[in-house]
Amino acid sequence: MSHEQWPGVDEAVAALRKAFGTAYVEHTGGGCFSIYVPIEGMGVLSVGDMHGPLGDSNHGWGVELIDPDGDYAGPVCNVPDRSVPKLVEVLRASLRDGTRTGLTHHDLVCMRRDQHHADTGHFVNPAHAGDPECVECQEIHPGFQADEQ
């Protein structure tokens, strides 16, 4: 199956399949698609455009991890120039030693927010500042505001 509407996707699927054994384009809901790369014991790497699903911008590659239970487990890397060899290289590094390459400010804010939520149950997003009595919630929330400027 050809995915010509998304530049570089056929090349990426072939390279990821060669490097990791399996890679395929999957419908993720609502008209969105991603390249899925199952990794035994970790879950699935979900590869899309740097700022969303395939076709959202056709700019760069963005990779997120979905854990074995199907829950979102955070950003893995971003490859701004949409280089397929670089995508394979940074994913190998991530699987080897946990390296996360090219994360944006937004990715880092979300990672901090997700960890805080896991630790406390507090939830912070651009429209909700979390627990008004919690210092960390109040530190995280402005990070989302900075992304919007």
Tab-separated table of N, CA and C in Angstrom:
chain	number	residue	atom	x	y	z
A	1	MET	N	0.849	-1.179	0.000
A	1	MET	CA	0.000	0.000	0.000
A	1	MET	C	0.892	1.239	0.000
A	2	SER	N	0.595	2.177	-0.861
A	2	SER	CA	1.365	3.416	-0.955
A	2	SER	C	0.673	4.518	-0.162
A	3	HIS	N	1.508	5.330	0.464
A	3	HIS	CA	0.996	6.447	1.259
A	3	HIS	C	1.585	7.747	0.720
A	4	GLU	N	1.404	7.968	-0.589
A	4	GLU	CA	2.021	9.102	-1.272
A	4	GLU	C	1.571	10.454	-0.732
A	5	GLN	N	0.399	10.512	-0.115
A	5	GLN	CA	-0.093	11.794	0.395
A	5	GLN	C	0.733	12.287	1.580
A	6	TRP	N	1.553	11.405	2.155
A	6	TRP	CA	2.406	11.771	3.287
A	6	TRP	C	3.860	11.577	2.879
A	7	PRO	N	4.583	12.646	2.568
A	7	PRO	CA	5.965	12.527	2.096
A	7	PRO	C	6.850	11.733	3.052
A	8	GLY	N	7.572	10.764	2.478
A	8	GLY	CA	8.551	9.999	3.237
A	8	GLY	C	7.995	8.828	4.021
A	9	VAL	N	6.678	8.651	4.046
A	9	VAL	CA	6.094	7.606	4.888
A	9	VAL	C	6.429	6.210	4.383
A	10	ASP	N	6.339	5.973	3.074
A	10	ASP	CA	6.672	4.644	2.559
A	10	ASP	C	8.129	4.299	2.858
A	11	GLU	N	9.029	5.260	2.670
A	11	GLU	CA	10.446	5.055	2.976
A	11	GLU	C	10.633	4.789	4.472
A	12	ALA	N	9.936	5.539	5.307
A	12	ALA	CA	10.055	5.367	6.758
A	12	ALA	C	9.547	3.994	7.192
A	13	VAL	N	8.407	3.571	6.672
A	13	VAL	CA	7.866	2.257	7.033
A	13	VAL	C	8.861	1.168	6.656
A	14	ALA	N	9.426	1.245	5.452
A	14	ALA	CA	10.393	0.233	5.016
A	14	ALA	C	11.630	0.226	5.910
A	15	ALA	N	12.162	1.401	6.234
A	15	ALA	CA	13.367	1.485	7.073
A	15	ALA	C	13.084	1.021	8.502
A	16	LEU	N	11.939	1.404	9.048
A	16	LEU	CA	11.584	0.990	10.410
A	16	LEU	C	11.326	-0.512	10.470
A	17	ARG	N	10.712	-1.050	9.439
A	17	ARG	CA	10.476	-2.498	9.371
A	17	ARG	C	11.816	-3.237	9.335
A	18	LYS	N	12.745	-2.718	8.539
A	18	LYS	CA	14.070	-3.343	8.447
A	18	LYS	C	14.808	-3.259	9.787
A	19	ALA	N	14.719	-2.128	10.457
A	19	ALA	CA	15.453	-1.919	11.710
A	19	ALA	C	14.821	-2.630	12.905
A	20	PHE	N	13.479	-2.689	12.956
A	20	PHE	CA	12.807	-3.166	14.166
A	20	PHE	C	11.889	-4.370	13.953
A	21	GLY	N	11.820	-4.870	12.711
A	21	GLY	CA	11.054	-6.084	12.451
A	21	GLY	C	9.638	-5.858	11.969
A	22	THR	N	8.954	-4.886	12.523
A	22	THR	CA	7.567	-4.613	12.136
A	22	THR	C	7.321	-3.112	12.155
A	23	ALA	N	6.636	-2.631	11.145
A	23	ALA	CA	6.188	-1.236	11.094
A	23	ALA	C	5.048	-1.179	10.088
A	24	TYR	N	4.026	-0.434	10.430
A	24	TYR	CA	2.868	-0.346	9.543
A	24	TYR	C	2.102	0.934	9.843
A	25	VAL	N	1.335	1.411	8.857
A	25	VAL	CA	0.493	2.590	9.042
A	25	VAL	C	-0.832	2.125	9.637
A	26	GLU	N	-1.234	2.810	10.698
A	26	GLU	CA	-2.448	2.436	11.431
A	26	GLU	C	-3.377	3.640	11.543
A	27	HIS	N	-4.664	3.403	11.351
A	27	HIS	CA	-5.675	4.435	11.592
A	27	HIS	C	-5.811	4.575	13.099
A	28	THR	N	-5.634	5.781	13.606
A	28	THR	CA	-5.650	5.992	15.058
A	28	THR	C	-6.934	6.658	15.535
A	29	GLY	N	-7.880	6.845	14.633
A	29	GLY	CA	-9.165	7.436	15.007
A	29	GLY	C	-9.330	8.835	14.457
A	30	GLY	N	-10.550	9.206	14.187
A	30	GLY	CA	-10.858	10.562	13.750
A	30	GLY	C	-10.178	10.991	12.468
A	31	GLY	N	-9.888	10.078	11.579
A	31	GLY	CA	-9.222	10.432	10.333
A	31	GLY	C	-7.723	10.585	10.466
A	32	CYS	N	-7.163	10.211	11.606
A	32	CYS	CA	-5.723	10.348	11.857
A	32	CYS	C	-5.013	9.013	11.648
A	33	PHE	N	-3.763	9.111	11.180
A	33	PHE	CA	-2.947	7.927	10.947
A	33	PHE	C	-1.555	8.144	11.520
A	34	SER	N	-0.928	7.055	11.954
A	34	SER	CA	0.452	7.071	12.432
A	34	SER	C	1.135	5.804	11.955
A	35	ILE	N	2.459	5.822	11.953
A	35	ILE	CA	3.231	4.608	11.727
A	35	ILE	C	3.401	3.955	13.093
A	36	TYR	N	3.006	2.704	13.223
A	36	TYR	CA	3.168	1.967	14.474
A	36	TYR	C	4.359	1.022	14.357
A	37	VAL	N	5.191	1.038	15.394
A	37	VAL	CA	6.351	0.155	15.480
A	37	VAL	C	6.261	-0.563	16.827
A	38	PRO	N	5.744	-1.798	16.843
A	38	PRO	CA	5.655	-2.533	18.107
A	38	PRO	C	7.053	-2.903	18.621
A	39	ILE	N	7.273	-2.690	19.922
A	39	ILE	CA	8.542	-3.031	20.558
A	39	ILE	C	8.206	-3.942	21.737
A	40	GLU	N	8.660	-5.175	21.664
A	40	GLU	CA	8.323	-6.156	22.695
A	40	GLU	C	8.702	-5.663	24.090
A	41	GLY	N	7.758	-5.763	24.999
A	41	GLY	CA	7.984	-5.379	26.383
A	41	GLY	C	7.830	-3.894	26.671
A	42	MET	N	7.783	-3.069	25.622
A	42	MET	CA	7.668	-1.617	25.812
A	42	MET	C	6.320	-1.071	25.375
A	43	GLY	N	5.759	-1.669	24.353
A	43	GLY	CA	4.524	-1.162	23.774
A	43	GLY	C	4.711	-0.867	22.305
A	44	VAL	N	4.229	0.292	21.873
A	44	VAL	CA	4.269	0.668	20.461
A	44	VAL	C	4.820	2.080	20.331
A	45	LEU	N	5.763	2.253	19.417
A	45	LEU	CA	6.210	3.589	19.044
A	45	LEU	C	5.231	4.099	17.994
A	46	SER	N	4.691	5.269	18.210
A	46	SER	CA	3.741	5.882	17.287
A	46	SER	C	4.437	7.050	16.604
A	47	VAL	N	4.667	6.912	15.303
A	47	VAL	CA	5.412	7.906	14.529
A	47	VAL	C	4.438	8.715	13.686
A	48	GLY	N	4.506	10.032	13.842
A	48	GLY	CA	3.681	10.929	13.044
A	48	GLY	C	4.499	12.123	12.612
A	49	ASP	N	3.814	13.162	12.173
A	49	ASP	CA	4.496	14.421	11.895
A	49	ASP	C	4.974	14.998	13.221
A	50	MET	N	5.884	15.943	13.153
A	50	MET	CA	6.438	16.491	14.379
A	50	MET	C	5.377	17.154	15.244
A	51	HIS	N	4.305	17.642	14.627
A	51	HIS	CA	3.291	18.365	15.392
A	51	HIS	C	1.924	17.696	15.333
A	52	GLY	N	1.895	16.380	15.144
A	52	GLY	CA	0.609	15.701	15.107
A	52	GLY	C	0.672	14.421	14.300
A	53	PRO	N	-0.483	13.909	13.910
A	53	PRO	CA	-0.523	12.674	13.131
A	53	PRO	C	0.002	12.896	11.712
A	54	LEU	N	0.206	11.805	10.984
A	54	LEU	CA	0.663	11.905	9.599
A	54	LEU	C	-0.259	12.826	8.816
A	55	GLY	N	0.337	13.720	8.037
A	55	GLY	CA	-0.427	14.645	7.217
A	55	GLY	C	-0.818	15.923	7.912
A	56	ASP	N	-0.591	16.001	9.226
A	56	ASP	CA	-0.955	17.213	9.965
A	56	ASP	C	-0.150	18.402	9.460
A	57	SER	N	1.148	18.184	9.263
A	57	SER	CA	2.002	19.261	8.759
A	57	SER	C	2.974	18.772	7.690
A	58	ASN	N	3.169	17.440	7.595
A	58	ASN	CA	4.205	16.867	6.737
A	58	ASN	C	5.561	17.498	7.032
A	59	HIS	N	5.775	17.844	8.305
A	59	HIS	CA	7.015	18.477	8.751
A	59	HIS	C	7.637	17.614	9.839
A	60	GLY	N	8.870	17.190	9.625
A	60	GLY	CA	9.590	16.429	10.634
A	60	GLY	C	8.902	15.121	10.995
A	61	TRP	N	9.506	14.429	11.958
A	61	TRP	CA	8.924	13.223	12.540
A	61	TRP	C	8.787	13.449	14.034
A	62	GLY	N	7.704	13.032	14.598
A	62	GLY	CA	7.506	13.048	16.043
A	62	GLY	C	7.136	11.642	16.479
A	63	VAL	N	7.753	11.171	17.562
A	63	VAL	CA	7.504	9.808	18.029
A	63	VAL	C	7.057	9.844	19.486
A	64	GLU	N	6.000	9.108	19.769
A	64	GLU	CA	5.490	8.965	21.128
A	64	GLU	C	5.395	7.481	21.445
A	65	LEU	N	5.428	7.159	22.732
A	65	LEU	CA	5.323	5.772	23.166
A	65	LEU	C	3.929	5.509	23.721
A	66	ILE	N	3.369	4.389	23.309
A	66	ILE	CA	2.126	3.881	23.878
A	66	ILE	C	2.519	2.620	24.636
A	67	ASP	N	2.246	2.574	25.947
A	67	ASP	CA	2.723	1.447	26.752
A	67	ASP	C	1.934	0.175	26.441
A	68	PRO	N	2.388	-0.974	26.966
A	68	PRO	CA	1.719	-2.246	26.650
A	68	PRO	C	0.235	-2.288	27.030
A	69	ASP	N	-0.187	-1.441	27.970
A	69	ASP	CA	-1.600	-1.384	28.348
A	69	ASP	C	-2.413	-0.471	27.436
A	70	GLY	N	-1.746	0.166	26.466
A	70	GLY	CA	-2.433	1.069	25.547
A	70	GLY	C	-2.504	2.502	26.024
A	71	ASP	N	-1.817	2.808	27.130
A	71	ASP	CA	-1.817	4.170	27.665
A	71	ASP	C	-0.675	4.988	27.073
A	72	TYR	N	-0.911	6.268	26.925
A	72	TYR	CA	0.119	7.190	26.449
A	72	TYR	C	1.265	7.217	27.455
A	73	ALA	N	2.498	7.068	26.959
A	73	ALA	CA	3.665	7.030	27.845
A	73	ALA	C	4.673	8.128	27.526
A	74	GLY	N	4.277	9.117	26.743
A	74	GLY	CA	5.120	10.286	26.549
A	74	GLY	C	5.876	10.338	25.238
A	75	PRO	N	6.474	11.505	24.985
A	75	PRO	CA	7.248	11.704	23.756
A	75	PRO	C	8.578	10.964	23.819
A	76	VAL	N	9.027	10.501	22.670
A	76	VAL	CA	10.307	9.798	22.568
A	76	VAL	C	11.330	10.674	21.867
A	77	CYS	N	10.945	11.252	20.721
A	77	CYS	CA	11.890	12.090	19.984
A	77	CYS	C	11.161	12.917	18.937
A	78	ASN	N	11.881	13.905	18.437
A	78	ASN	CA	11.460	14.688	17.276
A	78	ASN	C	12.641	14.767	16.326
A	79	VAL	N	12.370	14.632	15.041
A	79	VAL	CA	13.389	14.770	13.999
A	79	VAL	C	12.888	15.859	13.051
A	80	PRO	N	13.330	17.115	13.262
A	80	PRO	CA	12.769	18.248	12.520
A	80	PRO	C	12.942	18.189	11.006
A	81	ASP	N	14.009	17.557	10.514
A	81	ASP	CA	14.260	17.607	9.067
A	81	ASP	C	13.623	16.456	8.286
A	82	ARG	N	12.861	15.594	8.945
A	82	ARG	CA	12.162	14.465	8.314
A	82	ARG	C	13.122	13.474	7.654
A	83	SER	N	14.322	13.370	8.201
A	83	SER	CA	15.303	12.405	7.718
A	83	SER	C	14.949	11.014	8.241
A	84	VAL	N	14.760	10.066	7.329
A	84	VAL	CA	14.442	8.698	7.739
A	84	VAL	C	15.642	8.034	8.413
A	85	PRO	N	16.878	8.151	7.862
A	85	PRO	CA	18.019	7.553	8.572
A	85	PRO	C	18.192	8.116	9.988
A	86	LYS	N	17.977	9.421	10.158
A	86	LYS	CA	18.097	10.018	11.488
A	86	LYS	C	16.990	9.492	12.408
A	87	LEU	N	15.788	9.315	11.880
A	87	LEU	CA	14.684	8.762	12.667
A	87	LEU	C	15.061	7.385	13.209
A	88	VAL	N	15.570	6.525	12.347
A	88	VAL	CA	15.978	5.180	12.774
A	88	VAL	C	17.092	5.273	13.815
A	89	GLU	N	18.062	6.148	13.584
A	89	GLU	CA	19.189	6.314	14.509
A	89	GLU	C	18.725	6.754	15.899
A	90	VAL	N	17.858	7.764	15.973
A	90	VAL	CA	17.434	8.250	17.290
A	90	VAL	C	16.519	7.241	17.989
A	91	LEU	N	15.748	6.472	17.241
A	91	LEU	CA	14.931	5.438	17.875
A	91	LEU	C	15.803	4.317	18.423
A	92	ARG	N	16.842	3.945	17.691
A	92	ARG	CA	17.784	2.940	18.221
A	92	ARG	C	18.423	3.435	19.514
A	93	ALA	N	18.838	4.707	19.540
A	93	ALA	CA	19.445	5.275	20.751
A	93	ALA	C	18.446	5.266	21.901
A	94	SER	N	17.220	5.602	21.626
A	94	SER	CA	16.201	5.626	22.671
A	94	SER	C	15.968	4.231	23.240
A	95	LEU	N	15.887	3.242	22.377
A	95	LEU	CA	15.662	1.876	22.843
A	95	LEU	C	16.887	1.324	23.564
A	96	ARG	N	18.067	1.758	23.142
A	96	ARG	CA	19.311	1.283	23.754
A	96	ARG	C	19.498	1.850	25.154
A	97	ASP	N	19.314	3.169	25.302
A	97	ASP	CA	19.682	3.778	26.586
A	97	ASP	C	18.695	4.832	27.094
A	98	GLY	N	17.539	4.929	26.465
A	98	GLY	CA	16.531	5.876	26.946
A	98	GLY	C	16.704	7.303	26.466
A	99	THR	N	17.672	7.551	25.581
A	99	THR	CA	17.906	8.893	25.054
A	99	THR	C	16.646	9.432	24.386
A	100	ARG	N	16.289	10.661	24.723
A	100	ARG	CA	15.157	11.343	24.073
A	100	ARG	C	15.735	12.541	23.332
A	101	THR	N	15.574	12.557	22.029
A	101	THR	CA	16.229	13.532	21.162
A	101	THR	C	15.231	14.547	20.624
A	102	GLY	N	15.623	15.824	20.638
A	102	GLY	CA	14.867	16.862	19.954
A	102	GLY	C	13.544	17.235	20.590
A	103	LEU	N	13.376	16.970	21.878
A	103	LEU	CA	12.096	17.295	22.502
A	103	LEU	C	11.894	18.804	22.566
A	104	THR	N	10.677	19.224	22.344
A	104	THR	CA	10.328	20.642	22.384
A	104	THR	C	10.021	21.063	23.822
A	105	HIS	N	9.911	22.366	24.026
A	105	HIS	CA	9.513	22.883	25.338
A	105	HIS	C	8.175	22.275	25.747
A	106	HIS	N	7.250	22.201	24.814
A	106	HIS	CA	5.931	21.626	25.103
A	106	HIS	C	6.054	20.166	25.546
A	107	ASP	N	6.903	19.387	24.863
A	107	ASP	CA	7.110	17.992	25.254
A	107	ASP	C	7.586	17.904	26.700
A	108	LEU	N	8.550	18.758	27.055
A	108	LEU	CA	9.110	18.731	28.410
A	108	LEU	C	8.078	19.140	29.455
A	109	VAL	N	7.269	20.147	29.142
A	109	VAL	CA	6.204	20.555	30.065
A	109	VAL	C	5.213	19.399	30.246
A	110	CYS	N	4.851	18.743	29.155
A	110	CYS	CA	3.905	17.625	29.244
A	110	CYS	C	4.487	16.457	30.037
A	111	MET	N	5.776	16.187	29.857
A	111	MET	CA	6.403	15.110	30.626
A	111	MET	C	6.371	15.431	32.119
A	112	ARG	N	6.684	16.671	32.465
A	112	ARG	CA	6.655	17.070	33.875
A	112	ARG	C	5.221	16.983	34.407
A	113	ARG	N	4.264	17.461	33.626
A	113	ARG	CA	2.853	17.393	34.009
A	113	ARG	C	2.411	15.945	34.217
A	114	ASP	N	2.783	15.059	33.280
A	114	ASP	CA	2.376	13.655	33.371
A	114	ASP	C	2.964	12.985	34.607
A	115	GLN	N	4.235	13.277	34.902
A	115	GLN	CA	4.857	12.696	36.090
A	115	GLN	C	4.188	13.224	37.356
A	116	HIS	N	3.909	14.514	37.390
A	116	HIS	CA	3.242	15.106	38.551
A	116	HIS	C	1.851	14.490	38.737
A	117	HIS	N	1.140	14.288	37.633
A	117	HIS	CA	-0.183	13.663	37.704
A	117	HIS	C	-0.073	12.242	38.261
A	118	ALA	N	0.928	11.483	37.781
A	118	ALA	CA	1.123	10.115	38.270
A	118	ALA	C	1.439	10.103	39.764
A	119	ASP	N	2.209	11.088	40.208
A	119	ASP	CA	2.614	11.151	41.622
A	119	ASP	C	1.509	11.654	42.545
A	120	THR	N	0.672	12.576	42.065
A	120	THR	CA	-0.268	13.268	42.963
A	120	THR	C	-1.735	13.156	42.566
A	121	GLY	N	-1.999	12.827	41.310
A	121	GLY	CA	-3.372	12.842	40.818
A	121	GLY	C	-3.832	14.218	40.361
A	122	HIS	N	-2.972	15.236	40.522
A	122	HIS	CA	-3.314	16.586	40.058
A	122	HIS	C	-3.194	16.621	38.542
A	123	PHE	N	-4.072	17.352	37.888
A	123	PHE	CA	-3.989	17.477	36.438
A	123	PHE	C	-3.919	18.939	36.047
A	124	VAL	N	-2.915	19.246	35.251
A	124	VAL	CA	-2.682	20.606	34.769
A	124	VAL	C	-2.735	20.571	33.246
A	125	ASN	N	-3.415	21.530	32.639
A	125	ASN	CA	-3.379	21.689	31.188
A	125	ASN	C	-3.497	23.180	30.893
A	126	PRO	N	-3.466	23.582	29.624
A	126	PRO	CA	-3.494	25.021	29.334
A	126	PRO	C	-4.692	25.760	29.934
A	127	ALA	N	-5.824	25.079	30.077
A	127	ALA	CA	-7.027	25.744	30.583
A	127	ALA	C	-7.284	25.492	32.069
A	128	HIS	N	-6.456	24.680	32.698
A	128	HIS	CA	-6.694	24.311	34.100
A	128	HIS	C	-5.372	24.286	34.858
A	129	ALA	N	-5.275	25.088	35.893
A	129	ALA	CA	-4.023	25.242	36.642
A	129	ALA	C	-3.816	24.183	37.713
A	130	GLY	N	-4.624	23.143	37.727
A	130	GLY	CA	-4.433	22.082	38.709
A	130	GLY	C	-4.868	22.519	40.095
A	131	ASP	N	-4.214	21.983	41.101
A	131	ASP	CA	-4.536	22.290	42.498
A	131	ASP	C	-3.971	23.662	42.855
A	132	PRO	N	-4.825	24.623	43.227
A	132	PRO	CA	-4.332	25.976	43.520
A	132	PRO	C	-3.397	26.030	44.730
A	133	GLU	N	-3.430	25.009	45.575
A	133	GLU	CA	-2.561	24.968	46.758
A	133	GLU	C	-1.233	24.269	46.473
A	134	CYS	N	-1.086	23.691	45.279
A	134	CYS	CA	0.109	22.904	44.959
A	134	CYS	C	1.134	23.770	44.229
A	135	VAL	N	2.315	23.878	44.810
A	135	VAL	CA	3.381	24.698	44.229
A	135	VAL	C	3.774	24.177	42.847
A	136	GLU	N	3.903	22.852	42.705
A	136	GLU	CA	4.330	22.316	41.413
A	136	GLU	C	3.282	22.554	40.328
A	137	CYS	N	2.011	22.395	40.645
A	137	CYS	CA	0.959	22.718	39.664
A	137	CYS	C	1.113	24.159	39.189
A	138	GLN	N	1.359	25.050	40.132
A	138	GLN	CA	1.468	26.472	39.804
A	138	GLN	C	2.747	26.775	39.018
A	139	GLU	N	3.773	25.919	39.137
A	139	GLU	CA	4.986	26.074	38.325
A	139	GLU	C	4.790	25.514	36.919
A	140	ILE	N	4.053	24.425	36.800
A	140	ILE	CA	3.849	23.766	35.505
A	140	ILE	C	2.930	24.587	34.600
A	141	HIS	N	1.833	25.095	35.134
A	141	HIS	CA	0.813	25.767	34.320
A	141	HIS	C	1.370	26.883	33.436
A	142	PRO	N	2.244	27.770	33.925
A	142	PRO	CA	2.771	28.820	33.046
A	142	PRO	C	3.571	28.276	31.854
A	143	GLY	N	4.088	27.056	31.971
A	143	GLY	CA	4.800	26.448	30.846
A	143	GLY	C	3.913	26.263	29.636
A	144	PHE	N	2.653	25.934	29.870
A	144	PHE	CA	1.703	25.818	28.764
A	144	PHE	C	1.416	27.186	28.161
A	145	GLN	N	1.322	28.194	28.996
A	145	GLN	CA	1.059	29.549	28.513
A	145	GLN	C	2.208	30.024	27.626
A	146	ALA	N	3.446	29.685	27.987
A	146	ALA	CA	4.611	30.078	27.185
A	146	ALA	C	4.548	29.455	25.794
A	147	ASP	N	4.005	28.234	25.691
A	147	ASP	CA	3.872	27.568	24.393
A	147	ASP	C	2.911	28.296	23.475
A	148	GLU	N	1.918	28.953	24.045
A	148	GLU	CA	0.886	29.611	23.244
A	148	GLU	C	1.331	30.965	22.717
A	149	GLN	N	2.449	31.488	23.213
A	149	GLN	CA	2.914	32.810	22.780
A	149	GLN	C	3.812	32.706	21.579
